[in-house]
mmCIF file of C-alpha atoms in Angstrom:
data_model
loop_
_atom_site.group_PDB
_atom_site.id
_atom_site.type_symbol
_atom_site.label_atom_id
_atom_site.label_comp_id
_atom_site.label_asym_id
_atom_site.label_seq_id
_atom_site.Cartn_x
_atom_site.Cartn_y
_atom_site.Cartn_z
ATOM 1 C CA UNK D 542 -1.638 -56.271 5.033
ATOM 2 C CA UNK D 543 1.595 -57.241 3.357
ATOM 3 C CA UNK D 544 1.548 -60.707 1.819
ATOM 4 C CA UNK D 545 3.646 -62.879 -0.454
ATOM 5 C CA UNK D 546 2.204 -65.376 -2.954
ATOM 6 C CA UNK D 547 3.941 -68.707 -2.570
ATOM 7 C CA UNK D 548 1.990 -70.788 -5.106
ATOM 8 C CA UNK D 549 -0.981 -70.567 -7.450
ATOM 9 C CA UNK D 550 -1.588 -74.226 -8.305
ATOM 10 C CA UNK D 551 -3.610 -76.150 -7.523
ATOM 11 C CA UNK D 552 -4.852 -73.339 -5.223
ATOM 12 C CA UNK D 553 -3.429 -70.049 -4.077
ATOM 13 C CA UNK D 554 -1.007 -70.219 -1.200
ATOM 14 C CA UNK D 555 0.203 -66.943 0.370
ATOM 15 C CA UNK D 556 2.130 -65.858 3.463
ATOM 16 C CA UNK D 557 1.483 -62.930 5.803
ATOM 17 C CA UNK D 558 4.083 -61.958 8.469
ATOM 18 C CA UNK D 559 2.842 -60.638 11.812
ATOM 19 C CA UNK D 560 4.634 -59.341 14.911
ATOM 20 C CA UNK D 561 4.074 -57.450 18.121
ATOM 21 C CA UNK D 562 4.792 -53.714 18.329
ATOM 22 C CA UNK D 563 7.803 -54.269 20.591
ATOM 23 C CA UNK D 564 9.417 -56.883 18.385
ATOM 24 C CA UNK D 565 13.190 -56.376 18.060
ATOM 25 C CA UNK D 566 15.200 -59.357 16.813
ATOM 26 C CA UNK D 567 18.470 -57.879 18.169
ATOM 27 C CA UNK D 568 17.239 -57.701 21.768
ATOM 28 C CA UNK D 569 14.927 -60.712 21.787
ATOM 29 C CA UNK D 570 11.889 -58.601 22.621
ATOM 30 C CA UNK D 571 8.479 -59.248 21.123
ATOM 31 C CA UNK D 572 6.978 -62.110 19.131
ATOM 32 C CA UNK D 573 6.748 -62.691 15.402
ATOM 33 C CA UNK D 574 5.766 -65.430 12.957
ATOM 34 C CA UNK D 575 4.538 -65.996 9.423
ATOM 35 C CA UNK D 576 1.023 -67.240 8.660
ATOM 36 C CA UNK D 577 0.615 -69.341 5.506
ATOM 37 C CA UNK D 578 -2.891 -69.809 4.094
ATOM 38 C CA UNK D 579 -3.952 -72.158 1.277
ATOM 39 C CA UNK D 580 -7.356 -71.948 -0.317
ATOM 40 C CA UNK D 581 -9.464 -75.068 -0.736
ATOM 41 C CA UNK D 582 -11.960 -76.016 -3.432
ATOM 42 C CA UNK D 583 -14.989 -75.063 -1.318
ATOM 43 C CA UNK D 584 -13.580 -71.997 0.473
ATOM 44 C CA UNK D 585 -15.185 -70.043 2.219
ATOM 45 C CA UNK D 586 -17.707 -72.775 2.997
ATOM 46 C CA UNK D 587 -14.889 -74.873 4.372
ATOM 47 C CA UNK D 588 -11.812 -73.980 6.364
ATOM 48 C CA UNK D 589 -8.519 -72.805 4.902
ATOM 49 C CA UNK D 590 -5.341 -74.787 5.291
ATOM 50 C CA UNK D 591 -3.129 -72.996 7.823
ATOM 51 C CA UNK D 592 0.534 -73.358 8.774
ATOM 52 C CA UNK D 593 2.685 -71.190 11.035
ATOM 53 C CA UNK D 594 6.400 -70.727 10.261
ATOM 54 C CA UNK D 595 9.387 -68.601 11.314
ATOM 55 C CA UNK D 596 8.307 -68.302 14.928
ATOM 56 C CA UNK D 597 10.388 -65.923 17.048
ATOM 57 C CA UNK D 598 10.454 -66.039 20.878
ATOM 58 C CA UNK D 599 7.538 -68.477 21.130
ATOM 59 C CA UNK D 600 7.841 -70.254 24.479
ATOM 60 C CA UNK D 601 5.244 -72.983 23.864
ATOM 61 C CA UNK D 602 5.505 -73.449 20.113
ATOM 62 C CA UNK D 603 2.748 -72.592 17.661
ATOM 63 C CA UNK D 604 0.191 -75.264 18.596
ATOM 64 C CA UNK D 605 -1.910 -72.918 20.765
ATOM 65 C CA UNK D 606 -2.015 -70.212 18.108
ATOM 66 C CA UNK D 607 -2.988 -72.711 15.411
ATOM 67 C CA UNK D 608 -5.761 -74.184 17.556
ATOM 68 C CA UNK D 609 -7.049 -70.679 18.250
ATOM 69 C CA UNK D 610 -7.174 -69.866 14.501
ATOM 70 C CA UNK D 611 -8.977 -73.122 13.648
ATOM 71 C CA UNK D 612 -11.605 -72.243 16.220
ATOM 72 C CA UNK D 613 -12.060 -68.826 14.590
ATOM 73 C CA UNK D 614 -12.399 -70.382 11.105
ATOM 74 C CA UNK D 615 -15.169 -72.689 12.292
ATOM 75 C CA UNK D 616 -17.029 -69.675 13.657
ATOM 76 C CA UNK D 617 -16.718 -67.789 10.333
ATOM 77 C CA UNK D 618 -17.543 -70.488 7.756
ATOM 78 C CA UNK D 619 -19.370 -69.095 4.751
ATOM 79 C CA UNK D 620 -17.592 -65.724 5.010
ATOM 80 C CA UNK D 621 -14.287 -64.350 3.743
ATOM 81 C CA UNK D 622 -12.096 -64.827 6.779
ATOM 82 C CA UNK D 623 -8.426 -64.161 5.969
ATOM 83 C CA UNK D 624 -8.471 -60.616 7.371
ATOM 84 C CA UNK D 625 -10.299 -61.841 10.490
ATOM 85 C CA UNK D 626 -7.774 -64.636 11.030
ATOM 86 C CA UNK D 627 -4.793 -62.288 10.644
ATOM 87 C CA UNK D 628 -6.305 -59.800 13.137
ATOM 88 C CA UNK D 629 -7.024 -62.628 15.565
ATOM 89 C CA UNK D 630 -3.452 -63.931 15.293
ATOM 90 C CA UNK D 631 -2.027 -60.430 15.811
ATOM 91 C CA UNK D 632 -4.081 -59.920 18.968
ATOM 92 C CA UNK D 633 -3.054 -63.341 20.238
ATOM 93 C CA UNK D 634 0.641 -62.439 19.833
ATOM 94 C CA UNK D 635 0.186 -59.197 21.791
ATOM 95 C CA UNK D 636 -1.553 -60.970 24.660
ATOM 96 C CA UNK D 637 1.101 -63.681 24.807
ATOM 97 C CA UNK D 638 3.905 -61.123 24.773
ATOM 98 C CA UNK D 639 2.334 -59.249 27.705
ATOM 99 C CA UNK D 640 2.261 -62.525 29.635
ATOM 100 C CA UNK D 641 5.892 -63.246 28.761
ATOM 101 C CA UNK D 642 6.983 -59.753 29.866
ATOM 102 C CA UNK D 643 5.161 -60.108 33.168
ATOM 103 C CA UNK D 644 6.752 -63.497 33.748
ATOM 104 C CA UNK D 645 10.226 -62.116 32.984
ATOM 105 C CA UNK D 646 9.704 -59.203 35.367
ATOM 106 C CA UNK D 647 8.535 -61.534 38.124
ATOM 107 C CA UNK D 648 11.522 -63.822 37.580
ATOM 108 C CA UNK D 649 13.916 -60.858 37.663
ATOM 109 C CA UNK D 650 12.346 -59.549 40.877
ATOM 110 C CA UNK D 651 12.538 -63.006 42.451
ATOM 111 C CA UNK D 652 16.186 -63.387 41.454
ATOM 112 C CA UNK D 653 17.034 -59.983 42.897
ATOM 113 C CA UNK D 654 15.244 -60.837 46.128
ATOM 114 C CA UNK D 655 17.123 -64.127 46.411
ATOM 115 C CA UNK D 656 20.458 -62.362 45.811
ATOM 116 C CA UNK D 657 19.674 -59.735 48.447
ATOM 117 C CA UNK D 658 18.631 -62.434 50.902
ATOM 118 C CA UNK D 659 21.825 -64.386 50.254
ATOM 119 C CA UNK D 660 23.887 -61.206 50.716
ATOM 120 C CA UNK D 661 22.093 -60.420 53.975
ATOM 121 C CA UNK D 662 22.684 -63.934 55.296
ATOM 122 C CA UNK D 663 26.342 -63.719 54.311
ATOM 123 C CA UNK D 664 26.826 -60.624 56.474
ATOM 124 C CA UNK D 665 24.721 -61.987 59.316
ATOM 125 C CA UNK D 666 26.400 -65.367 59.251
ATOM 126 C CA UNK D 667 29.249 -64.370 61.544
ATOM 127 C CA UNK D 668 28.686 -61.927 64.380
ATOM 128 C CA UNK D 669 31.583 -59.547 64.899
ATOM 129 C CA UNK D 670 32.955 -59.197 68.419
ATOM 130 C CA UNK D 671 35.738 -56.990 69.725
ATOM 131 C CA UNK D 672 38.037 -59.977 69.972
ATOM 132 C CA UNK D 673 37.266 -61.272 66.480
ATOM 133 C CA UNK D 674 37.673 -57.788 65.014
ATOM 134 C CA UNK D 675 41.070 -57.299 66.670
ATOM 135 C CA UNK D 676 42.217 -60.699 65.435
ATOM 136 C CA UNK D 677 41.035 -59.862 61.930
ATOM 137 C CA UNK D 678 42.717 -56.444 62.020
ATOM 138 C CA UNK D 679 45.998 -57.969 63.152
ATOM 139 C CA UNK D 680 45.965 -60.439 60.280
ATOM 140 C CA UNK D 681 44.885 -57.731 57.834
ATOM 141 C CA UNK D 682 47.667 -55.379 58.923
ATOM 142 C CA UNK D 683 50.153 -58.216 58.647
ATOM 143 C CA UNK D 684 48.987 -59.075 55.131
ATOM 144 C CA UNK D 685 49.081 -55.456 54.002
ATOM 145 C CA UNK D 686 52.529 -54.909 55.508
ATOM 146 C CA UNK D 687 51.325 -52.228 57.939
ATOM 147 C CA UNK D 688 52.937 -53.897 60.940
ATOM 148 C CA UNK D 689 56.435 -54.015 59.465
ATOM 149 C CA UNK D 690 56.167 -50.480 58.104
ATOM 150 C CA UNK D 691 55.001 -49.195 61.494
ATOM 151 C CA UNK D 692 57.907 -50.876 63.271
ATOM 152 C CA UNK D 693 60.331 -49.347 60.778
ATOM 153 C CA UNK D 694 58.709 -45.920 61.119
ATOM 154 C CA UNK D 695 58.843 -46.126 64.908
ATOM 155 C CA UNK D 696 62.555 -46.927 64.813
ATOM 156 C CA UNK D 697 63.388 -44.199 62.320
ATOM 157 C CA UNK D 698 61.079 -41.557 63.767
ATOM 158 C CA UNK D 699 61.625 -42.144 67.487
ATOM 159 C CA UNK D 700 61.380 -38.865 69.419
ATOM 160 C CA UNK D 701 64.561 -37.680 71.130
ATOM 161 C CA UNK D 702 64.672 -36.769 74.784
ATOM 162 C CA UNK D 703 65.516 -33.236 75.913
ATOM 163 C CA UNK D 704 69.088 -34.228 76.690
ATOM 164 C CA UNK D 705 69.458 -35.916 73.290
ATOM 165 C CA UNK D 706 68.115 -32.819 71.541
ATOM 166 C CA UNK D 707 70.547 -30.608 73.499
ATOM 167 C CA UNK D 708 73.507 -32.849 72.719
ATOM 168 C CA UNK D 709 72.691 -33.057 69.005
ATOM 169 C CA UNK D 710 71.729 -29.383 68.488
ATOM 170 C CA UNK D 711 74.112 -26.902 70.153
ATOM 171 C CA UNK D 712 72.050 -23.878 69.046
ATOM 172 C CA UNK D 713 69.125 -24.614 71.357
ATOM 173 C CA UNK D 714 70.702 -22.668 74.251
ATOM 174 C CA UNK D 715 71.561 -19.545 72.242
ATOM 175 C CA UNK D 716 68.229 -17.789 72.678
ATOM 176 C CA UNK D 717 68.281 -18.197 76.472
ATOM 177 C CA UNK D 718 71.937 -17.074 76.716
ATOM 178 C CA UNK D 719 71.314 -14.052 74.550
ATOM 179 C CA UNK D 720 68.300 -13.124 76.648
ATOM 180 C CA UNK D 721 70.412 -13.299 79.823
ATOM 181 C CA UNK D 722 73.430 -11.516 78.276
ATOM 182 C CA UNK D 723 71.333 -8.560 77.174
ATOM 183 C CA UNK D 724 70.190 -8.021 80.757
ATOM 184 C CA UNK D 725 66.549 -8.103 79.731
ATOM 185 C CA UNK D 726 65.808 -11.021 82.001
ATOM 186 C CA UNK D 727 66.935 -9.150 85.144
ATOM 187 C CA UNK D 728 65.254 -5.914 84.044
ATOM 188 C CA UNK D 729 62.005 -7.722 83.519
ATOM 189 C CA UNK D 730 62.050 -9.366 86.960
ATOM 190 C CA UNK D 731 63.078 -6.113 88.696
ATOM 191 C CA UNK D 732 60.263 -4.110 87.123
ATOM 192 C CA UNK D 733 57.759 -6.828 87.830
ATOM 193 C CA UNK D 734 58.729 -6.864 91.500
ATOM 194 C CA UNK D 735 58.738 -3.052 91.902
ATOM 195 C CA UNK D 736 55.568 -2.282 89.966
ATOM 196 C CA UNK D 737 53.480 -5.366 90.663
ATOM 197 C CA UNK D 738 50.857 -3.425 92.667
ATOM 198 C CA UNK D 739 50.317 -0.612 90.145
ATOM 199 C CA UNK D 740 47.695 -0.481 87.422
ATOM 200 C CA UNK D 741 50.155 0.938 84.902
ATOM 201 C CA UNK D 742 51.481 -1.436 82.250
ATOM 202 C CA UNK D 743 55.129 -0.405 82.155
ATOM 203 C CA UNK D 744 56.649 -2.821 79.720
ATOM 204 C CA UNK D 745 55.769 -4.456 76.483
ATOM 205 C CA UNK D 746 57.998 -7.334 75.495
ATOM 206 C CA UNK D 747 57.649 -8.219 71.861
ATOM 207 C CA UNK D 748 59.486 -11.372 70.922
ATOM 208 C CA UNK D 749 61.125 -11.041 67.552
ATOM 209 C CA UNK D 750 63.191 -14.059 66.494
ATOM 210 C CA UNK D 751 65.314 -15.138 69.431
ATOM 211 C CA UNK D 752 65.698 -11.680 71.063
ATOM 212 C CA UNK D 753 63.388 -9.650 73.338
ATOM 213 C CA UNK D 754 63.131 -5.904 72.750
ATOM 214 C CA UNK D 755 62.036 -3.409 75.405
ATOM 215 C CA UNK D 756 59.873 -0.394 74.608
ATOM 216 C CA UNK D 757 61.970 2.321 76.333
ATOM 217 C CA UNK D 758 59.272 4.974 75.870
ATOM 218 C CA UNK D 759 57.242 3.266 78.570
ATOM 219 C CA UNK D 760 59.845 4.154 81.214
ATOM 220 C CA UNK D 761 60.185 7.906 80.532
ATOM 221 C CA UNK D 762 57.727 8.989 83.243
ATOM 222 C CA UNK D 763 58.814 6.648 86.020
ATOM 223 C CA UNK D 764 60.032 9.603 88.113
ATOM 224 C CA UNK D 765 56.516 11.091 88.146
ATOM 225 C CA UNK D 766 54.981 8.004 89.734
ATOM 226 C CA UNK D 767 53.895 8.528 93.349
ATOM 227 C CA UNK D 768 55.196 5.409 95.035
ATOM 228 C CA UNK D 769 54.559 5.905 98.757
ATOM 229 C CA UNK D 770 56.824 4.250 101.275
ATOM 230 C CA UNK D 771 55.047 2.128 103.838
ATOM 231 C CA UNK D 772 57.053 3.838 106.611
ATOM 232 C CA UNK D 773 55.288 7.185 105.847
ATOM 233 C CA UNK D 774 51.952 5.607 106.743
ATOM 234 C CA UNK D 775 50.932 6.707 110.306
ATOM 235 C CA UNK D 776 49.261 3.348 110.837
ATOM 236 C CA UNK D 777 52.315 1.426 109.728
ATOM 237 C CA UNK D 778 53.555 -1.158 112.219
ATOM 238 C CA UNK D 779 56.669 -3.068 111.159
ATOM 239 C CA UNK D 780 55.759 -5.918 113.499
ATOM 240 C CA UNK D 781 52.528 -6.590 111.650
ATOM 241 C CA UNK D 782 52.844 -8.326 108.315
ATOM 242 C CA UNK D 783 50.472 -7.801 105.398
ATOM 243 C CA UNK D 784 49.276 -11.385 105.693
ATOM 244 C CA UNK D 785 48.258 -10.983 109.345
ATOM 245 C CA UNK D 786 46.333 -7.822 108.513
#
C-alpha cells in the first residue's frame, strides 16, 4: 500500500489513494479517490477519523463509501484495521464501477433503440405511391437540371430520317451503285434462279468493305452438271403445273 504522511501532530494523519483496475482519467473510465486516516488517542479501541478526497467519477458522492467504512470500523474495534478498511474501500469501488458500466451500457442500448425506432417511423410516416413517386421524381429532376439537359440533348441528338440522311450524306448510295455496276447483283439473281433446286453451293459472296467478290473457282465445273430438261421427261405434261401436281 502506497501512503503519504500528511501530519504527525497531535496524531498521525496519512493518505492512501485507491482506484479501480480500469481507471483512466483521460477517458473517464473507472473510479478513484484518496482515503485520509487520522489516529485517535484510544485507537484501535475506538474508530479512526476518516475523510475521502479527490473523488473521480463518483455519481452519488462519497457519503455511501464513508458510511460503509464506518460500519467496518465498528465491526473491527480492538484490532488494527487500516489494511482492512483500505481493502473494503477498494472492493466497494470495483462493485460501484461495475454498476456504473452496466447502467451506461443499458442507456446506450436504449438510446440506440430509440434512434432506430425514430428512423423506422420516419420512413413509415409517408407511404409511397406511384403518383407520389412520379411527382417527387419530376421535382427532383427539375432541381437537378435533368429535365433541361434532356430537352437540350433531344434537340441536339434528334435522329435523322432516311431522306435526311441521304440528303446530308451523298456517299450512302455508292455501295449499292458499285454493286449494280459490277454486275454482281444480276449474276447473283441469275444463279439463284437457275440452281435453286440443286444441293450444290455454287457461290460464296464475301463482303469486303463496300464491294462483293465472287469466288470464280466455284463455277469451273458448271458444264459437268446434269441439269435435265423437263421436256425430256416421258411423264411431262405442259398443261399440268407443278403446283397442281
